[in-house]
Amino acid sequence: MDVNPPCDARLLLDGDALVANWRDFAACGPAEAGAAIKADGYGVGARDALLRLAAAGCRRFYVAHWHEVPALLPLPDGVQISVLHGVADDVMPAALALPAQPVLNTPAQVALWRQTGRPVELMVDTGMNRLGLAPAEVPDLAAGLTIAVLHSHLACTEAPAHPLNAAQLGRFADLAARVPAGLYALANSAGAGLGPAYHFDLIRPGVGLYGGGLLPDGRPSRTVAHMAARILQLRDVPAGSSVGYGAAFVAARPSRIATVALGYADGYARGLSNRGWALAGGVRCPAAGRVSMDLAAFDVTDAPPLAEGDWLDIPFDPEAMAAVSGRTSYELLVALGRRFERVWA
Ligand SMILES: *Cc1c(COP(=O)(O)O)cnc(C)c1O
């Protein structure tokens, strides 16, 4: 029996918005724009994002783990995957077999990869104290290596005036003058917005491709993901009655409540309880009560007539959702669930 039931929750993905966002990064200077597609393309789907961005001209893609690489294959011609976490002993056989290269972060990783004779990308820690080689150790470690890309990563790009931005830029520029590499790369999405001095040869935008944060010219990133969920039940509740777990919503007037097939298991964050909204015929319908695992309720009293089985649009502008949920746009995007039917337009 070939049974494939329809899904009552859809993630509607706007491929044109994704590509337009990337083009704005690619157009912001002479620097090439890659794309971070780690964490399943920030929740939207890494392979779908890769194929669309590769067709638009993106050549360099970044994931965190080797484990993320097989799902991206086969790669379009000319496309390269780099693995930000580098290599370890147990990953070497897979790393040598897969069409991807590591970004090396520690002297031990450099020693391991040096034996392969393959080109390397190096990550230098210029002040974040997270991942990467110390600038002072790079010249010695680099001897005899062909460095395809020398990277560093900025800690404070969301606070443009933070002194660490300029300090990291200065350390990276000093090192770039001393260590030959094919390309130099420093900026993530918000780093690109700090100006051309931060761009070097290659930028690595992530969240800005997927609707979070700003484009390099300061406009908001275009929203890529929208949710839609089926109304499972409609009910009329009298003033004074409550909706959902914890009785966290109490109707102030006689209200019509739509319960839809969408919950925090789908990435509709619990922080959107009583704070999110759906749209019905252009009317904003506030979330009524707590978002539960599989269900959320919206007050559709003011909406045009709806029926059980209708779909509600649930906009998912990551920054707008971040502002009301107490989560960041990054967290909200990467939490997009696996249960959705993902529909690319
Ligand atoms: C995730 C990541 C990026 C992308 O960062 P955004 O803030 O999402 O643009 C760039 N570089 C490195 C090293 C990363 O880990």
Coordinates of C-alpha atoms and ligand atoms in Angstrom, one line a residue:
M1 CA 0.0 0.0 0.0
D2 CA 1.4 3.4 -1.0
V3 CA 0.0 5.8 1.6
N4 CA 1.3 9.3 1.9
P5 CA -1.0 11.3 4.1
P6 CA -1.0 15.1 3.6
C7 CA 0.6 17.2 6.3
D8 CA -1.5 19.8 8.2
A9 CA 1.5 22.1 8.7
R10 CA 3.5 23.7 5.8
L11 CA 6.7 25.6 5.8
L12 CA 6.4 27.8 2.7
L13 CA 9.9 28.8 1.5
D14 CA 10.6 31.7 -0.8
G15 CA 13.5 30.8 -3.0
D16 CA 13.5 34.2 -4.7
A17 CA 13.9 35.9 -1.3
L18 CA 16.8 33.6 -0.4
V19 CA 18.5 34.3 -3.7
A20 CA 17.8 38.1 -3.5
N21 CA 19.3 38.2 0.0
W22 CA 22.4 36.4 -1.2
R23 CA 22.7 38.7 -4.3
D24 CA 22.7 41.7 -2.0
F25 CA 25.6 40.2 -0.1
A26 CA 27.4 39.4 -3.3
A27 CA 26.8 42.9 -4.6
C28 CA 28.1 44.8 -1.6
G29 CA 31.7 44.9 -2.7
P30 CA 34.3 43.2 -4.8
A31 CA 34.4 40.4 -2.2
E32 CA 33.0 37.0 -3.1
A33 CA 30.0 35.9 -1.1
G34 CA 29.8 32.4 0.2
A35 CA 27.0 31.0 2.3
A36 CA 26.7 29.4 5.7
I37 CA 24.3 26.5 5.3
K38 CA 25.1 24.8 8.7
A39 CA 22.3 23.4 10.9
D40 CA 20.3 22.4 7.8
G41 CA 20.5 25.8 6.2
Y42 CA 19.4 27.6 9.4
G43 CA 16.4 25.4 9.5
V44 CA 15.1 26.0 5.9
G45 CA 16.8 22.9 4.4
A46 CA 20.5 22.9 3.5
R47 CA 20.3 21.1 0.2
D48 CA 17.5 23.2 -1.1
A49 CA 19.3 26.3 -0.1
L50 CA 22.6 25.1 -1.6
L51 CA 21.0 24.3 -5.0
R52 CA 19.2 27.6 -5.2
L53 CA 22.2 29.6 -4.2
A54 CA 24.6 27.6 -6.4
A55 CA 22.3 28.3 -9.4
A56 CA 22.6 32.0 -8.5
G57 CA 26.4 31.8 -8.5
C58 CA 27.4 31.0 -4.9
R59 CA 30.5 28.7 -4.9
R60 CA 31.5 28.3 -1.3
F61 CA 29.3 26.8 1.4
Y62 CA 30.0 26.3 5.0
V63 CA 28.7 23.6 7.4
A64 CA 29.9 22.9 10.9
H65 CA 30.1 19.1 11.0
W66 CA 31.3 16.5 8.5
H67 CA 28.1 14.7 9.3
E68 CA 26.3 17.4 7.5
V69 CA 28.1 16.8 4.2
P70 CA 26.5 13.6 2.8
A71 CA 23.0 15.1 2.7
L72 CA 24.3 17.9 0.4
L73 CA 25.6 15.5 -2.3
P74 CA 25.8 15.4 -5.2
L75 CA 27.3 18.9 -5.5
P76 CA 26.7 21.0 -8.5
D77 CA 29.8 21.7 -10.6
G78 CA 32.2 24.2 -9.2
V79 CA 30.7 24.2 -5.7
Q80 CA 32.8 23.6 -2.6
I81 CA 31.9 22.7 0.9
S82 CA 34.0 23.6 3.9
V83 CA 33.6 22.2 7.3
L84 CA 34.1 24.8 10.1
H85 CA 34.8 22.4 12.9
G86 CA 37.9 21.0 11.2
V87 CA 39.1 17.4 11.5
A88 CA 39.7 14.7 14.1
D89 CA 41.3 11.3 13.9
D90 CA 38.0 9.4 13.6
V91 CA 36.7 11.6 10.9
M92 CA 39.7 11.4 8.6
P93 CA 38.6 8.4 6.5
A94 CA 35.3 10.1 5.8
A95 CA 36.9 13.5 5.3
L96 CA 39.2 12.1 2.7
A97 CA 36.4 10.4 0.8
L98 CA 33.9 13.3 0.8
P99 CA 34.1 16.3 -1.6
A100 CA 34.7 18.8 1.2
Q101 CA 37.6 20.4 3.0
P102 CA 38.1 21.3 6.6
V103 CA 38.7 24.7 8.1
L104 CA 41.5 23.9 10.6
N105 CA 41.3 25.4 14.0
T106 CA 44.1 23.9 16.1
P107 CA 47.7 22.9 15.7
A108 CA 46.7 19.2 16.1
Q109 CA 44.2 19.6 13.2
V110 CA 46.8 21.2 11.1
A111 CA 49.2 18.3 11.8
L112 CA 46.6 15.8 10.9
W113 CA 45.6 17.4 7.6
R114 CA 49.2 18.3 6.6
Q115 CA 49.8 14.6 5.9
T116 CA 47.2 14.6 3.2
G117 CA 49.0 17.2 1.1
R118 CA 45.7 18.8 0.3
P119 CA 44.9 22.5 0.3
V120 CA 43.8 23.9 3.7
E121 CA 41.6 26.6 5.1
L122 CA 42.8 28.0 8.4
M123 CA 40.7 29.7 11.1
V124 CA 42.6 32.3 13.2
D125 CA 41.3 33.5 16.5
T126 CA 41.7 37.3 16.5
G127 CA 40.0 37.9 19.8
M128 CA 36.9 35.8 20.2
N129 CA 38.7 33.1 22.2
R130 CA 36.5 30.4 20.9
L131 CA 37.8 28.4 17.9
G132 CA 41.0 29.1 15.9
L133 CA 44.7 29.3 15.9
A134 CA 46.5 32.0 17.8
P135 CA 47.8 34.6 15.3
A136 CA 51.4 34.2 16.7
E137 CA 51.5 30.5 15.8
V138 CA 50.1 30.8 12.3
P139 CA 53.3 31.8 10.4
D140 CA 55.2 28.7 11.6
L141 CA 52.2 26.4 11.2
A142 CA 51.6 27.7 7.7
A143 CA 55.1 26.8 6.4
G144 CA 54.8 24.3 3.6
L145 CA 51.0 24.5 3.5
T146 CA 48.9 25.8 0.6
I147 CA 46.4 28.0 2.3
A148 CA 43.3 28.3 0.2
V149 CA 41.5 30.6 2.6
L150 CA 42.7 32.3 5.8
H151 CA 39.7 33.0 8.0
S152 CA 38.8 34.8 11.2
H153 CA 35.5 35.4 12.8
L154 CA 34.1 38.5 14.5
A155 CA 32.6 38.4 18.0
C156 CA 30.7 41.7 18.2
T157 CA 29.2 42.5 14.8
E158 CA 25.8 43.2 16.2
A159 CA 27.3 46.1 18.2
P160 CA 29.1 48.0 15.4
A161 CA 30.7 50.5 17.8
H162 CA 32.2 47.7 20.0
P163 CA 36.0 48.2 20.2
L164 CA 36.6 44.5 19.6
N165 CA 35.5 44.8 16.0
A166 CA 38.3 47.2 15.1
A167 CA 40.8 45.3 17.3
Q168 CA 40.0 42.0 15.5
L169 CA 40.1 43.8 12.1
G170 CA 43.6 45.2 12.9
R171 CA 44.9 41.8 14.1
F172 CA 43.6 40.1 11.0
A173 CA 44.9 42.7 8.6
D174 CA 48.4 42.4 10.2
L175 CA 48.4 38.6 9.8
A176 CA 47.0 38.8 6.3
A177 CA 50.0 40.9 5.4
R178 CA 52.4 38.2 6.7
V179 CA 50.8 34.9 5.7
P180 CA 50.2 34.2 2.0
A181 CA 46.7 32.7 1.3
G182 CA 44.5 32.5 -1.8
L183 CA 41.7 34.4 -0.1
Y184 CA 41.2 36.2 3.2
A185 CA 37.8 36.1 4.9
L186 CA 36.5 37.8 8.1
A187 CA 32.9 38.8 8.0
N188 CA 29.6 37.0 8.7
S189 CA 26.3 38.7 7.8
A190 CA 26.5 41.5 10.2
G191 CA 30.2 41.8 9.7
A192 CA 29.5 42.6 6.0
G193 CA 27.5 45.6 7.3
L194 CA 30.5 47.0 9.1
G195 CA 31.8 48.2 5.8
P196 CA 34.3 47.4 3.0
A197 CA 37.3 47.3 5.3
Y198 CA 35.8 44.1 6.9
H199 CA 35.1 42.3 3.6
F200 CA 38.6 41.2 2.4
D201 CA 38.2 38.7 -0.5
L202 CA 35.3 36.6 0.8
I203 CA 32.4 37.1 3.2
R204 CA 30.5 34.2 4.9
P205 CA 26.9 35.4 5.4
G206 CA 24.5 33.1 7.2
V207 CA 21.4 34.4 9.0
G208 CA 21.1 37.4 6.6
L209 CA 20.3 34.9 3.8
Y210 CA 17.4 33.4 5.7
G211 CA 15.5 36.5 6.9
G212 CA 17.4 37.4 10.1
G213 CA 19.2 40.6 10.7
L214 CA 20.2 43.2 8.1
L215 CA 21.5 43.2 4.6
P216 CA 24.9 45.0 4.1
D217 CA 23.1 48.2 3.0
G218 CA 21.1 48.2 6.2
R219 CA 17.7 47.0 4.9
P220 CA 16.2 44.1 6.7
S221 CA 16.8 40.7 5.2
R222 CA 13.9 39.4 3.2
T223 CA 11.8 36.8 5.1
V224 CA 12.3 33.3 3.6
A225 CA 10.1 31.1 5.7
H226 CA 6.4 31.4 6.2
M227 CA 4.2 29.0 8.1
A228 CA 0.7 27.8 7.3
A229 CA -1.4 25.4 9.4
R230 CA -4.7 23.8 9.1
I231 CA -7.5 24.8 11.4
L232 CA -8.4 21.5 13.2
Q233 CA -11.2 23.0 15.3
L234 CA -13.2 26.2 15.7
R235 CA -15.0 27.0 18.9
D236 CA -16.9 29.9 20.4
V237 CA -16.0 30.7 24.0
P238 CA -17.8 33.0 26.3
A239 CA -16.1 35.9 28.0
G240 CA -14.2 34.8 31.1
S241 CA -13.4 31.3 29.8
S242 CA -9.8 30.2 29.3
V243 CA -7.9 28.5 26.4
G244 CA -5.1 26.0 26.6
Y245 CA -2.6 24.8 29.1
G246 CA -2.3 26.8 32.3
A247 CA -5.5 28.7 31.4
A248 CA -3.0 31.4 30.2
F249 CA -5.5 33.1 27.9
V250 CA -8.8 34.3 29.3
A251 CA -11.3 35.7 26.8
A252 CA -12.2 39.3 27.5
R253 CA -15.3 39.1 25.2
P254 CA -17.2 36.3 23.5
S255 CA -14.5 34.9 21.2
R256 CA -14.0 32.6 18.3
I257 CA -10.9 30.4 18.8
A258 CA -9.2 28.5 15.9
T259 CA -6.9 25.6 17.0
V260 CA -4.3 24.9 14.4
A261 CA -1.9 22.0 13.7
L262 CA 1.3 23.8 14.7
G263 CA 3.3 23.8 17.9
Y264 CA 6.7 24.2 19.4
A265 CA 7.7 20.8 18.0
D266 CA 7.5 22.6 14.6
G267 CA 9.5 25.5 15.8
Y268 CA 6.6 27.7 16.6
A269 CA 8.3 28.8 19.8
R270 CA 6.6 28.5 23.2
G271 CA 7.7 32.1 23.7
L272 CA 5.1 33.1 21.2
S273 CA 2.3 32.1 23.6
N274 CA -0.2 35.0 23.7
R275 CA 2.3 37.0 21.6
G276 CA 2.4 35.5 18.1
W277 CA -0.2 36.1 15.5
A278 CA -1.8 34.6 12.4
L279 CA -3.3 36.3 9.4
A280 CA -6.7 35.5 8.0
G281 CA -7.9 37.6 5.1
G282 CA -5.4 40.2 6.1
V283 CA -6.7 40.4 9.7
R284 CA -4.2 39.9 12.5
C285 CA -5.4 37.1 14.8
P286 CA -3.5 37.0 18.1
A287 CA -2.2 33.8 19.6
A288 CA -4.6 32.8 22.4
G289 CA -2.9 31.0 25.2
R290 CA 0.1 28.8 25.4
V291 CA 1.7 27.3 22.3
S292 CA 1.8 23.5 23.0
M293 CA 3.8 20.8 21.3
D294 CA 1.5 20.2 18.4
L295 CA -1.1 22.9 18.7
A296 CA -1.6 26.6 18.9
A297 CA -4.8 28.6 19.2
F298 CA -5.5 32.0 17.6
D299 CA -8.3 34.4 18.4
V300 CA -10.1 34.7 15.0
T301 CA -13.1 36.7 16.3
D302 CA -12.4 39.6 14.0
A303 CA -11.4 37.5 11.0
P304 CA -13.6 36.9 8.0
P305 CA -15.6 33.7 8.3
L306 CA -13.4 30.6 8.6
A307 CA -14.2 26.9 8.5
E308 CA -12.5 23.9 10.0
G309 CA -10.0 22.6 7.5
D310 CA -9.1 26.1 6.3
W311 CA -5.5 27.2 6.4
L312 CA -4.2 30.0 8.6
D313 CA -1.1 32.0 7.5
I314 CA 1.4 32.3 10.2
P315 CA 4.1 34.9 9.2
F316 CA 7.5 34.0 10.5
D317 CA 9.7 37.1 10.0
P318 CA 12.5 36.0 12.3
E319 CA 13.3 39.4 13.7
A320 CA 9.6 40.2 14.4
M321 CA 9.2 36.8 16.1
A322 CA 12.5 37.4 18.0
A323 CA 11.2 40.7 19.4
V324 CA 8.1 39.1 20.9
S325 CA 9.4 35.7 21.9
G326 CA 12.6 36.5 23.8
R327 CA 14.6 34.2 21.5
T328 CA 17.0 35.4 18.8
S329 CA 16.3 35.1 15.1
Y330 CA 19.1 32.5 14.9
E331 CA 17.4 30.3 17.5
L332 CA 14.0 30.6 15.9
L333 CA 15.3 29.7 12.5
V334 CA 17.4 26.7 13.5
A335 CA 14.4 25.4 15.5
L336 CA 12.2 25.1 12.5
G337 CA 10.8 21.6 12.8
R338 CA 11.3 18.5 10.7
R339 CA 7.5 17.7 10.7
F340 CA 6.5 20.4 8.2
E341 CA 5.8 19.7 4.6
R342 CA 8.5 22.1 3.1
V343 CA 7.1 23.8 0.0
W344 CA 9.6 25.9 -2.0
A345 CA 8.2 28.6 -4.3
Ligands
LIG1 C1 27.9 30.6 11.3 C2 29.1 31.3 10.9 C3 29.0 32.3 9.9 C4 27.6 32.9 9.5 O1 27.2 33.8 10.6 P1 25.9 34.7 10.5 O2 26.0 35.5 11.7 O3 24.8 33.7 10.5 O4 26.0 35.5 9.2 C5 30.1 32.9 9.4 N1 31.3 32.4 9.8 C6 31.5 31.4 10.7 C7 32.8 31.0 11.1 C8 30.4 30.9 11.3 O5 30.5 29.9 12.2

